[in-house]
mmCIF file of C-alpha atoms and ligand atoms in Angstrom:
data_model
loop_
_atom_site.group_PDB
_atom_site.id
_atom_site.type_symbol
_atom_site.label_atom_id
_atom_site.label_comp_id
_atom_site.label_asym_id
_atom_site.label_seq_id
_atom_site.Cartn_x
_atom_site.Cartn_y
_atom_site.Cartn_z
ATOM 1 C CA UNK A 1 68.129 70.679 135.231
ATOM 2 C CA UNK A 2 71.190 72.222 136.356
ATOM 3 C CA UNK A 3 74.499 72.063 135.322
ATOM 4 C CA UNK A 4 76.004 71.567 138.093
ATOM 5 C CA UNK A 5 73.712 68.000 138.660
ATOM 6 C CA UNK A 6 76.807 66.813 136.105
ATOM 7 C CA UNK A 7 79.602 67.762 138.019
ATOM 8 C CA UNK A 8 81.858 64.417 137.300
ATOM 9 C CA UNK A 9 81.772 64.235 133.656
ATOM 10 C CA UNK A 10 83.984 61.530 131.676
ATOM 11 C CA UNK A 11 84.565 61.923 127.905
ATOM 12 C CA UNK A 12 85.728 58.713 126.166
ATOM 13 C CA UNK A 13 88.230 59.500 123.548
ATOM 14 C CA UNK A 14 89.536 57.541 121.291
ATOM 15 C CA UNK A 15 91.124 60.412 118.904
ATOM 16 C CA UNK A 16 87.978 60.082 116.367
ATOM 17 C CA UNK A 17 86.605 63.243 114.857
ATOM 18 C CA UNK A 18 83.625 62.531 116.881
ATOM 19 C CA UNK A 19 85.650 61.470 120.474
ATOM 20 C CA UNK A 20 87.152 65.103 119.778
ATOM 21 C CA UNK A 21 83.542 66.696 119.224
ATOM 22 C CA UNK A 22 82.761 65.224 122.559
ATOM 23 C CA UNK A 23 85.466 66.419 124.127
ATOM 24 C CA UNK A 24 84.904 69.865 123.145
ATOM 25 C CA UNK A 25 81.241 69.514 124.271
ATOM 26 C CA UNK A 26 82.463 68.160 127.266
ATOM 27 C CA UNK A 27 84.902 71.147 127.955
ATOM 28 C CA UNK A 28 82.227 73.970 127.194
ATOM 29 C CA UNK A 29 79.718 72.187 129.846
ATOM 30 C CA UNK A 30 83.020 72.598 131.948
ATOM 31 C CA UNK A 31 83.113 76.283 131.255
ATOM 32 C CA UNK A 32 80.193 76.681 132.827
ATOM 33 C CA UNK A 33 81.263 75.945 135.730
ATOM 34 C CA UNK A 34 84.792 75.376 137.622
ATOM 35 C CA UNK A 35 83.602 72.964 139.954
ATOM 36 C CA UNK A 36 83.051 70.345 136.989
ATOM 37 C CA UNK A 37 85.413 67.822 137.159
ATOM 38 C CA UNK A 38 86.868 66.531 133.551
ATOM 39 C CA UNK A 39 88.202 62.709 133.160
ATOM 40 C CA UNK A 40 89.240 61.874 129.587
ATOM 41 C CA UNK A 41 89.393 57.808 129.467
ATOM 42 C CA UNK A 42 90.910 56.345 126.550
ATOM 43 C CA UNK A 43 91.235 52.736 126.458
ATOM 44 C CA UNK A 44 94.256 51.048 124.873
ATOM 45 C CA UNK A 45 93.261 47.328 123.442
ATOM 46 C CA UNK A 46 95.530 44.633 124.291
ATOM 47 C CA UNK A 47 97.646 44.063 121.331
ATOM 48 C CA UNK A 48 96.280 40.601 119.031
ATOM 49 C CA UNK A 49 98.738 38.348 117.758
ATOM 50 C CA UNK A 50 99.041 39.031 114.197
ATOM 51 C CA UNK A 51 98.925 35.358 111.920
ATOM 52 C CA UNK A 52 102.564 35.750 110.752
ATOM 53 C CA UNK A 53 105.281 33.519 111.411
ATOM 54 C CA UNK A 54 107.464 35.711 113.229
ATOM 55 C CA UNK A 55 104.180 37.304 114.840
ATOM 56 C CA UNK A 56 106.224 37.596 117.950
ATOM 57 C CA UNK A 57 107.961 40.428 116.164
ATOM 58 C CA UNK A 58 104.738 41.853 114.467
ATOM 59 C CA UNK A 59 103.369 41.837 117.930
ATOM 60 C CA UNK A 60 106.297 44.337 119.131
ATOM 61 C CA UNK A 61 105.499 46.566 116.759
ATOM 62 C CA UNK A 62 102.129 46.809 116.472
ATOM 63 C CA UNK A 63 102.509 46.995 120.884
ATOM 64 C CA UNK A 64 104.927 50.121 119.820
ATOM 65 C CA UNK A 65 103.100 51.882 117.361
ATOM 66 C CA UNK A 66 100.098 51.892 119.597
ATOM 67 C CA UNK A 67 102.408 53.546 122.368
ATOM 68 C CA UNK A 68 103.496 55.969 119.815
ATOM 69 C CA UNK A 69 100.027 56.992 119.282
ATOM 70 C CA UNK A 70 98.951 57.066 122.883
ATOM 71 C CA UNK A 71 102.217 59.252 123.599
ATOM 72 C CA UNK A 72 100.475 61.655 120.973
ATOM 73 C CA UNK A 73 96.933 61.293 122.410
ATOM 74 C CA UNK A 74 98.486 62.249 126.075
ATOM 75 C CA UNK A 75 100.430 65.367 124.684
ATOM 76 C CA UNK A 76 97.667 66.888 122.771
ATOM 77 C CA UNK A 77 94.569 65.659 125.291
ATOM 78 C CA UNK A 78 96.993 67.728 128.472
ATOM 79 C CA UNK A 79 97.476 70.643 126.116
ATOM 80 C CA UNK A 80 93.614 71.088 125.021
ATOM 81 C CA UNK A 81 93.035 70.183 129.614
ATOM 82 C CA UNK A 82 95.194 73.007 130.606
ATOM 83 C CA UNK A 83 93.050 75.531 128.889
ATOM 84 C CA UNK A 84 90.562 75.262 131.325
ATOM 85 C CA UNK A 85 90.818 76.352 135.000
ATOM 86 C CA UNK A 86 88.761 73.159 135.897
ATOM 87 C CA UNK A 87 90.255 69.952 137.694
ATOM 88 C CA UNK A 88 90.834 67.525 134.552
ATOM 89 C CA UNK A 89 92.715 64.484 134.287
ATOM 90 C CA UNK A 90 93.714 62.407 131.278
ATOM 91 C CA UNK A 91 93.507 58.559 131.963
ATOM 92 C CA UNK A 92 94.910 55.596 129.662
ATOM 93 C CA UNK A 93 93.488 52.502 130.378
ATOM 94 C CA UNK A 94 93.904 48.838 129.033
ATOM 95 C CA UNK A 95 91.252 46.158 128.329
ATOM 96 C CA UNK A 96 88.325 46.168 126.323
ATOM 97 C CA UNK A 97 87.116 49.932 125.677
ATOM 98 C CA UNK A 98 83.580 49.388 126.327
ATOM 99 C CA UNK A 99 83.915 47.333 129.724
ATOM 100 C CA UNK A 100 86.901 49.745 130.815
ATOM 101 C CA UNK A 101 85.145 52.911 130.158
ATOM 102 C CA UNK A 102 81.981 51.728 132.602
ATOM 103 C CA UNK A 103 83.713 50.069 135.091
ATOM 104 C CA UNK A 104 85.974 53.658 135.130
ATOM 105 C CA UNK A 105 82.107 54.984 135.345
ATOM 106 C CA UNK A 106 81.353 53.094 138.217
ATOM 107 C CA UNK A 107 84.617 53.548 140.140
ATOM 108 C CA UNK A 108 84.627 57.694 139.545
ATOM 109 C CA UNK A 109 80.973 57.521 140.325
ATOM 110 C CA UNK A 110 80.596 59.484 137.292
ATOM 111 C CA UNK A 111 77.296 61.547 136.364
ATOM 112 C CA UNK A 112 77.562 62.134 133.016
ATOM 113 C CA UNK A 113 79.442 60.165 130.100
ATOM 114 C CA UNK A 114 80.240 62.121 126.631
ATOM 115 C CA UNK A 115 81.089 60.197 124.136
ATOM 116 C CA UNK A 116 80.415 59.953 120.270
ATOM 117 C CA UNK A 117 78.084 57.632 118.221
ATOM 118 C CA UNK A 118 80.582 56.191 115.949
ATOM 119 C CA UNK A 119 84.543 56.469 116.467
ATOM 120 C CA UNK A 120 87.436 55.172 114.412
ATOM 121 C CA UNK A 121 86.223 51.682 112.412
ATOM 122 C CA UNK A 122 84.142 54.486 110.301
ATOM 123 C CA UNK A 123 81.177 51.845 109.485
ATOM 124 C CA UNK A 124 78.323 53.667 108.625
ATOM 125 C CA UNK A 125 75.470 51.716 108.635
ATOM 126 C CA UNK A 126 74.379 51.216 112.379
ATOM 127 C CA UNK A 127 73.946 54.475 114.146
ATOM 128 C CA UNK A 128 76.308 53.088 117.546
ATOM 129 C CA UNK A 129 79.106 51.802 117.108
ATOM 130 C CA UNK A 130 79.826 48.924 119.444
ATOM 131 C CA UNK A 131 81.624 51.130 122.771
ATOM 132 C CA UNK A 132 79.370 53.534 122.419
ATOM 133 C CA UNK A 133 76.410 51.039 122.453
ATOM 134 C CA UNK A 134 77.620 48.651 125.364
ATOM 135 C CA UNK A 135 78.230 52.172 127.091
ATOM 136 C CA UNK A 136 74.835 53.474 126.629
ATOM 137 C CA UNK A 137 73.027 50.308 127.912
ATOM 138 C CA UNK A 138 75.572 49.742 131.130
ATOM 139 C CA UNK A 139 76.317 53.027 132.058
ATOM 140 C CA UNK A 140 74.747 54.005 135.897
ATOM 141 C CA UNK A 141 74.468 57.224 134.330
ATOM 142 C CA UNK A 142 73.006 59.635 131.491
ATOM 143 C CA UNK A 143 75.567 59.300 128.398
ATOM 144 C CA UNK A 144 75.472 62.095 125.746
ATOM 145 C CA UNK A 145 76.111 61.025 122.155
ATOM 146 C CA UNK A 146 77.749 63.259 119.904
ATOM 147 C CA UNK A 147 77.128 63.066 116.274
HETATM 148 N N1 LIG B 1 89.344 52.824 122.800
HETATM 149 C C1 LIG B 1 88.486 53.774 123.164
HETATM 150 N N2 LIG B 1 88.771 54.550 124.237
HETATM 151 C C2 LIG B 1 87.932 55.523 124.624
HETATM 152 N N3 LIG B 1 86.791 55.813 123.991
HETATM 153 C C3 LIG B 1 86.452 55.095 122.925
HETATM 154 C C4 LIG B 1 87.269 54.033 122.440
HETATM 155 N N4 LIG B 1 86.683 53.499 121.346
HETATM 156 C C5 LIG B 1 85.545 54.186 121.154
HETATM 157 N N5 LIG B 1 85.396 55.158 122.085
HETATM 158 C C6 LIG B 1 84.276 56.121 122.206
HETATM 159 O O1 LIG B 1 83.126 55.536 121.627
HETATM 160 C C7 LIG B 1 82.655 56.339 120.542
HETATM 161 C C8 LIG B 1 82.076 55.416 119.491
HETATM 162 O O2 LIG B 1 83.093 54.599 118.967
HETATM 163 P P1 LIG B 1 82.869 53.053 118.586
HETATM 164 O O3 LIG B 1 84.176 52.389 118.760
HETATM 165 O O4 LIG B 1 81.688 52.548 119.342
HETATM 166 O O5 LIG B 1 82.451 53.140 117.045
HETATM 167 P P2 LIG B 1 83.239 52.648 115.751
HETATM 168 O O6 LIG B 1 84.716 52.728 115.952
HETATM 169 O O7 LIG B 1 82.668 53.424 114.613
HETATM 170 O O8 LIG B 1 82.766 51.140 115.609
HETATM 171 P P3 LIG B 1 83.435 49.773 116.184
HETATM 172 O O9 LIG B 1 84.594 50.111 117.049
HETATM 173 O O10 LIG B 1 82.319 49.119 116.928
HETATM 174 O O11 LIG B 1 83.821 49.010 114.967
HETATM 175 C C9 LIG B 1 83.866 57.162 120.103
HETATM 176 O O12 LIG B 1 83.491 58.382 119.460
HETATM 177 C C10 LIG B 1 84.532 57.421 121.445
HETATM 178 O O13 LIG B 1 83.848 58.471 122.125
HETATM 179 MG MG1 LIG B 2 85.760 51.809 117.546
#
């Protein structure tokens, strides 16, 4: 199998010490090989209303805090891209992770997705955690799992 048969690779990141395994999988498969294209996809969820009173308010700043942290994902994720002489883009996308990371699949016509088993809810007792699973079964394409 050659390398080059995954030349449009998409990591999904969502800053978990696994999402950043995969990514530096992902950019070493890139080293191989300058015509690999990188897309890192990491999917903001819309914001839920919290059960306070004033959840209006809670809703602001949960909405902020989650920008904040994006912000921090784009600035480190374009540093760590600019390493590599490879064409690499950082996308953030909104909706529900799972669904947003294969329909950005489909749409890229991706051919390989690298992702990792479990990310940030840290539950240890299923081997997938719930993106990585619904990504696995409705990807059009291979998906490596980091672990
Ligand atoms: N919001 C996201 N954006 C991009 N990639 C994501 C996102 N959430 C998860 N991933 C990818 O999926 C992998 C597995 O994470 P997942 O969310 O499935 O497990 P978990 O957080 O342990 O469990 P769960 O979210 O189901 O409670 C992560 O390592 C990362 O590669
Ligand atoms: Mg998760």
């Amino acid at each position: 199998m050659m390398l080059t048969d995954y030349s449009r690779i998409v990591v999904a990141y969502d800053h978990s010490d696994l999402s950043k395994k995969a990514l530096k999988m992902a950019m070493n498969l890139a080293k191989q090989d300058k015509l690999i294209q990188l897309n890192v996809v990491t999917v903001m969820q819309p914001v839920r209303p919290l059960p306070y009173s004033s959840y209006g308010y809670a809703l602001a700043l949960n909405r902020e805090s989650q920008e904040k942290e994006f912000q921090a994902i784009r600035d480190e994720i374009t540093e760590e891209l600019k390493t590599l002489p490879n064409k690499s883009k950082l996308l953030l996308l909104e909706g529900l992770p799972g669904q947003m990371i294969v329909e950005f699949v489909k749409e890229y016509d991706a051919d390989l997705v690298v992702m990792g088993s479990r990310g940030l809810s840290g539950l240890k007792e299923l081997f997938l955690g719930s993106v990585s699973h619904y990504v696995v079964q409705k990807a059009p394409c291979p998906v490596f799992i980091v672990k």
